Coordinates of C-alpha atoms in Angstrom, one line a residue:
M1 CA -34.3 76.6 31.0
T2 CA -35.5 73.3 29.6
E3 CA -38.7 75.0 28.2
E4 CA -36.6 77.8 26.6
I5 CA -34.4 75.1 24.9
L6 CA -37.5 73.3 23.7
L7 CA -38.8 76.4 22.1
R8 CA -35.5 77.0 20.4
V9 CA -35.6 73.5 18.9
L10 CA -39.2 74.0 17.8
H11 CA -38.1 77.1 16.0
G12 CA -35.4 75.2 14.2
E13 CA -32.4 76.6 16.0
V14 CA -29.2 74.5 16.5
L15 CA -28.1 73.8 20.1
G16 CA -24.7 73.9 21.6
A17 CA -23.4 70.9 23.5
S18 CA -24.4 72.1 27.0
E19 CA -27.9 73.0 25.7
A20 CA -28.3 69.6 24.1
Y21 CA -27.2 68.0 27.3
T22 CA -30.0 69.9 29.2
L23 CA -32.6 68.9 26.5
M24 CA -31.7 65.3 26.7
H25 CA -31.7 65.4 30.5
G26 CA -35.2 66.7 30.2
L27 CA -36.2 63.9 27.9
M28 CA -34.7 61.3 30.1
S29 CA -36.3 62.8 33.2
G30 CA -39.8 62.8 31.7
E31 CA -40.2 66.5 31.7
F32 CA -41.9 66.6 28.3
T33 CA -45.3 65.5 27.1
Q34 CA -45.5 62.7 24.5
A35 CA -46.5 65.4 21.9
Q36 CA -43.4 67.5 22.8
M37 CA -41.1 64.5 22.6
G38 CA -42.5 63.5 19.2
A39 CA -42.0 67.1 17.9
I40 CA -38.4 67.2 19.1
L41 CA -37.5 63.9 17.5
G42 CA -39.3 64.8 14.3
I43 CA -37.6 68.2 14.0
L44 CA -34.2 66.7 14.7
R45 CA -34.8 64.0 12.0
V46 CA -35.8 66.5 9.4
R47 CA -33.1 69.1 9.9
G48 CA -30.3 66.7 10.9
E49 CA -28.4 66.6 14.2
R50 CA -25.2 68.7 14.5
K51 CA -22.0 67.3 16.1
E52 CA -22.2 69.5 19.2
E53 CA -25.8 68.4 19.7
L54 CA -24.8 64.7 19.4
L55 CA -22.0 65.3 21.9
G56 CA -24.4 66.9 24.5
F57 CA -27.1 64.2 23.9
A58 CA -24.6 61.4 24.3
R59 CA -23.0 62.8 27.5
A60 CA -26.4 63.1 29.1
M61 CA -27.4 59.6 28.2
R62 CA -24.1 58.2 29.5
D63 CA -24.7 60.0 32.8
F64 CA -28.1 58.4 33.1
A65 CA -26.9 54.9 32.2
T66 CA -26.3 52.1 34.7
P67 CA -22.5 51.6 34.6
F68 CA -21.1 48.2 33.5
L69 CA -17.8 47.2 35.1
I70 CA -15.0 45.5 33.3
P71 CA -11.7 44.4 34.8
A72 CA -9.1 47.1 35.1
G73 CA -6.7 47.2 32.2
C74 CA -9.0 45.2 29.9
L75 CA -8.9 46.7 26.4
A76 CA -12.5 45.8 25.3
A77 CA -14.1 46.5 21.9
D78 CA -17.7 47.3 20.8
N79 CA -19.1 47.5 17.3
C80 CA -22.6 48.8 16.6
G81 CA -24.5 50.1 13.7
T82 CA -27.0 52.9 13.9
G83 CA -29.6 50.8 12.0
G84 CA -32.1 52.7 10.0
D85 CA -30.4 52.0 6.6
G86 CA -33.5 50.2 5.4
R87 CA -31.5 47.4 3.8
G88 CA -32.6 44.5 6.1
T89 CA -29.2 42.8 6.0
L90 CA -28.1 39.9 8.2
N91 CA -27.2 41.0 11.7
I92 CA -23.7 41.6 10.5
S93 CA -22.3 43.8 13.4
T94 CA -23.4 41.3 16.0
G95 CA -22.1 38.3 14.0
A96 CA -18.9 40.1 13.5
A97 CA -18.6 40.8 17.2
L98 CA -19.0 37.1 18.0
L99 CA -16.3 36.3 15.4
A100 CA -13.9 38.8 16.8
F101 CA -14.6 37.4 20.3
A102 CA -13.7 33.9 18.9
L103 CA -10.3 35.3 17.9
G104 CA -9.6 36.6 21.4
V105 CA -10.9 40.2 21.3
P106 CA -12.8 41.0 24.5
V107 CA -16.2 42.3 23.3
V108 CA -18.8 44.3 25.2
K109 CA -21.7 44.4 22.7
H110 CA -24.3 47.1 23.3
G111 CA -27.6 46.7 21.5
N112 CA -31.4 46.5 21.5
R113 CA -34.3 44.9 19.9
S114 CA -35.4 46.0 16.5
V115 CA -37.2 49.4 16.2
S116 CA -37.0 50.1 12.5
S117 CA -35.7 46.8 11.1
R118 CA -36.7 43.1 11.1
S119 CA -34.0 41.9 13.4
G120 CA -32.1 43.8 16.1
S121 CA -29.0 42.6 17.9
A122 CA -31.0 41.5 20.9
D123 CA -33.5 39.6 18.8
F124 CA -30.7 37.8 17.0
L125 CA -28.7 36.8 20.1
E126 CA -31.9 35.6 21.8
H127 CA -32.5 33.2 18.9
L128 CA -29.0 32.0 19.2
G129 CA -29.9 31.1 22.8
F130 CA -28.0 33.9 24.5
P131 CA -29.8 35.3 27.6
I132 CA -29.9 39.0 26.8
D133 CA -31.5 39.9 30.2
L134 CA -28.9 38.5 32.6
A135 CA -28.6 40.7 35.7
K136 CA -25.7 43.1 35.6
D137 CA -23.5 41.3 38.1
A138 CA -24.1 38.0 36.2
M139 CA -23.2 39.7 32.9
E140 CA -20.1 41.2 34.5
R141 CA -19.1 37.7 35.7
L142 CA -19.8 36.3 32.2
F143 CA -17.5 38.9 30.7
A144 CA -14.8 38.2 33.2
E145 CA -15.0 34.4 32.5
T146 CA -15.5 34.4 28.8
G147 CA -14.5 37.8 27.4
F148 CA -18.0 38.6 25.9
A149 CA -20.9 40.5 27.3
F150 CA -24.1 41.9 25.8
L151 CA -25.6 45.0 27.3
Y152 CA -29.3 45.0 26.5
A153 CA -30.0 48.7 26.2
P154 CA -33.3 48.8 28.2
L155 CA -31.5 47.3 31.2
Y156 CA -28.7 49.8 31.2
H157 CA -30.6 52.8 30.0
P158 CA -33.8 52.6 32.2
A159 CA -34.5 56.3 31.7
M160 CA -35.2 55.5 28.1
R161 CA -38.6 54.2 29.1
A162 CA -39.8 57.8 29.0
I163 CA -39.1 58.0 25.3
Q164 CA -39.6 54.4 24.2
G165 CA -43.3 54.7 23.4
V166 CA -42.8 57.7 21.1
R167 CA -40.0 55.9 19.3
R168 CA -42.2 52.8 18.7
E169 CA -45.1 54.9 17.4
L170 CA -42.9 56.9 15.0
K171 CA -41.5 53.7 13.5
V172 CA -38.7 55.6 11.8
R173 CA -35.1 56.2 12.7
T174 CA -34.5 59.0 15.2
V175 CA -31.5 60.6 16.9
F176 CA -31.5 57.6 19.3
N177 CA -30.3 55.4 16.4
I178 CA -27.2 57.5 16.3
L179 CA -26.8 57.8 20.0
G180 CA -27.1 54.1 20.7
P181 CA -23.6 53.2 19.5
L182 CA -22.2 56.2 21.3
T183 CA -23.6 55.4 24.7
T184 CA -22.2 52.0 25.7
P185 CA -22.4 52.1 29.5
C186 CA -18.7 51.2 30.0
S187 CA -15.4 52.5 28.8
V188 CA -14.2 50.4 25.8
A189 CA -10.8 51.0 24.2
Y190 CA -11.9 50.1 20.6
K191 CA -15.1 51.4 19.1
M192 CA -16.5 50.7 15.6
V193 CA -19.7 52.5 14.6
G194 CA -21.6 52.0 11.3
V195 CA -23.8 54.9 10.2
Y196 CA -26.7 55.0 7.8
D197 CA -25.7 58.3 6.1
P198 CA -22.3 59.4 5.0
K199 CA -23.1 62.9 6.5
L200 CA -22.9 61.3 9.9
L201 CA -19.3 60.1 9.5
E202 CA -17.7 63.3 10.7
P203 CA -20.1 64.2 13.6
V204 CA -19.9 60.7 15.0
A205 CA -16.1 60.6 14.7
Y206 CA -16.0 64.0 16.4
V207 CA -17.9 62.6 19.4
L208 CA -15.7 59.5 19.6
S209 CA -12.6 61.7 19.5
L210 CA -13.8 63.4 22.7
F211 CA -14.8 60.2 24.5
G212 CA -11.3 58.9 24.9
V213 CA -11.3 55.8 22.8
R214 CA -7.9 54.3 22.1
R215 CA -8.9 53.6 18.5
G216 CA -12.3 54.3 16.9
L217 CA -13.7 53.7 13.4
V218 CA -16.8 55.2 11.8
V219 CA -18.0 53.5 8.6
W220 CA -20.6 53.9 5.9
G221 CA -20.7 51.5 3.0
E222 CA -22.1 51.8 -0.6
P223 CA -24.9 51.6 -1.6
G224 CA -26.0 52.8 1.8
V225 CA -25.3 50.3 4.6
D226 CA -24.3 51.0 8.2
E227 CA -21.3 48.5 8.1
V228 CA -18.3 47.7 6.0
S229 CA -19.7 46.9 2.6
V230 CA -19.0 44.0 0.2
S231 CA -21.2 45.7 -2.4
G232 CA -19.0 48.7 -3.1
K233 CA -16.7 51.2 -1.4
T234 CA -16.7 51.9 2.3
C235 CA -15.9 55.3 3.6
C236 CA -14.2 55.4 7.0
L237 CA -12.9 57.8 9.6
L238 CA -10.3 56.5 11.9
V239 CA -10.0 58.0 15.4
E240 CA -6.6 57.6 17.1
E241 CA -5.6 59.6 20.2
G242 CA -8.1 62.3 19.3
R243 CA -7.0 62.6 15.7
I244 CA -9.3 61.9 12.8
S245 CA -8.1 60.6 9.5
P246 CA -10.0 59.3 6.4
L247 CA -9.8 55.8 5.0
T248 CA -11.5 54.0 2.1
F249 CA -12.0 50.2 1.6
H250 CA -13.1 48.1 -1.3
P251 CA -13.6 44.3 -1.0
H252 CA -11.2 43.6 -3.8
E253 CA -8.4 44.8 -1.5
V254 CA -8.7 41.5 0.4
G255 CA -9.6 39.3 -2.6
F256 CA -13.4 39.4 -2.2
P257 CA -15.7 40.0 -5.1
E258 CA -18.3 42.8 -5.1
Y259 CA -21.8 41.4 -4.4
P260 CA -25.2 43.0 -5.1
V261 CA -26.6 44.3 -1.8
E262 CA -29.6 42.1 -2.2
E263 CA -27.3 39.1 -1.6
I264 CA -26.5 40.1 1.9
Q265 CA -30.2 40.6 3.0
G266 CA -31.3 38.7 6.0
G267 CA -34.6 37.5 7.4
D268 CA -36.3 37.5 10.7
P269 CA -34.2 36.8 13.9
A270 CA -34.6 33.0 13.7
E271 CA -33.6 32.9 10.1
N272 CA -30.5 35.2 10.7
A273 CA -29.4 33.0 13.7
R274 CA -29.7 29.8 11.6
L275 CA -27.7 31.5 8.8
F276 CA -25.0 32.6 11.1
L277 CA -24.5 29.2 12.6
D278 CA -24.5 27.7 9.1
I279 CA -21.7 30.1 8.1
L280 CA -19.7 29.1 11.2
S281 CA -20.2 25.4 10.5
G282 CA -18.9 25.9 6.9
E283 CA -22.2 25.1 5.2
V284 CA -22.7 28.6 3.7
R285 CA -20.1 30.6 1.7
G286 CA -20.5 33.7 -0.6
A287 CA -21.9 37.1 0.2
H288 CA -23.2 36.5 3.7
R289 CA -20.0 34.9 4.9
D290 CA -17.7 37.5 3.2
A291 CA -19.7 40.3 4.8
L292 CA -19.3 38.8 8.2
V293 CA -15.6 38.0 7.6
V294 CA -14.7 41.5 6.5
N295 CA -16.6 43.3 9.3
A296 CA -15.1 40.9 11.9
A297 CA -11.7 41.5 10.3
F298 CA -12.0 45.3 10.7
L299 CA -12.8 44.9 14.4
V300 CA -9.9 42.5 14.9
W301 CA -7.6 45.0 13.1
L302 CA -9.0 48.0 15.0
S303 CA -8.4 46.1 18.2
E304 CA -4.7 45.7 17.4
R305 CA -4.9 41.9 17.0
A306 CA -3.6 42.1 13.4
R307 CA -1.1 44.4 11.7
T308 CA -3.1 44.7 8.5
L309 CA -6.6 44.1 7.3
T310 CA -5.5 41.3 5.0
E311 CA -3.9 39.5 8.0
A312 CA -7.1 40.0 10.0
V313 CA -9.2 38.5 7.2
Q314 CA -7.0 35.5 7.1
K315 CA -7.3 35.0 10.8
V316 CA -11.1 35.2 10.7
E317 CA -11.4 32.8 7.8
K318 CA -9.0 30.3 9.5
A319 CA -11.1 30.5 12.7
I320 CA -14.2 29.6 10.7
D321 CA -12.7 26.9 8.5
S322 CA -11.0 25.2 11.5
G323 CA -14.2 25.1 13.4
R324 CA -12.7 27.2 16.2
A325 CA -15.1 30.1 15.8
L326 CA -18.2 27.8 16.1
E327 CA -16.6 26.0 19.1
R328 CA -15.9 29.3 20.9
V329 CA -19.4 30.7 20.2
E330 CA -21.0 27.4 21.5
E331 CA -18.8 27.6 24.6
L332 CA -20.0 31.1 25.3
L333 CA -23.6 30.2 24.8
G334 CA -23.2 27.3 27.2
V335 CA -21.7 29.4 30.0
A336 CA -24.4 32.1 29.5
R337 CA -27.2 29.6 29.6
R338 CA -25.9 28.1 32.8
M339 CA -26.0 31.5 34.4
R340 CA -29.5 32.0 33.2
E341 CA -30.6 28.7 34.6
G342 CA -29.2 29.9 37.9
G343 CA -32.0 32.5 37.9
E344 CA -29.7 35.5 37.3
H345 CA -31.7 37.7 35.0
G346 CA -32.9 41.2 34.7
R347 CA -33.1 42.1 38.5
H348 CA -31.5 45.5 37.9
S349 CA -34.1 46.5 35.4

């Protein structure tokens, strides 16, 4: 069956959800050669992945994942970009997640090291001093104590080892860039996903609508960023109780100017970590700060901690200006480091 599906992909045919599930199951199980895996990823990249394929792929990856447990009744949030937009911006989604956490949103951030960019979420957090490889039980305790967890993808998706070498050799975005944000190994109530191509808005929203999120948001920003943009319009699809509705956003709606996209570019992980802390300490204003603020505000609003986006922006700015955001992030890093010093890292990998 798996070989038949492989041949269909190689001939350019589109798969249904169940066939896509079987194909991904084969990829995760190591049933294909490196050449076959490279061909599959290359063909999917060229022709584009359909929504039923994404649904089947994501379901298979979630079934292979190591589950992360959060307290019953906890309405946690996750935000993640697909990457692959080629813009090299500051680690905005991860910084926004930390800001939302500082405002009381429980956050389970799912991410990885860079594959096609200069700085992935794991690289960025590591340079902030966060122990990305804490053992699962320690990370679960960290979340229960602080309200923040980072799920380093290789530890929670061990079956991905079968495909990781091919991904690194290709050095371009693949279907796994899209699947990463859809395969958080725990159930979150609020899910915000940034995509690198507006054509992905509807397929990703479709998958979220079937995964039972309380509220989901898929965003693409001009001139081509996988986050809410401060350089032009952002196109969004809001998912609520399985229904999908379109939204648009422009930074002037919350009193922000429009910046050239070059002004939100970042550097390597160390530079991005320093810049983030400088923003939290009040030393940096302008494009980088506004990009972080508006993306954090969207997550705060999506998580029902503010009635309007304007109110959410005001809350985020107040948290930065008062020093509360920096204080909360430093508290989190302190607790996480103490757990690391207790030797609780990576045993489940």
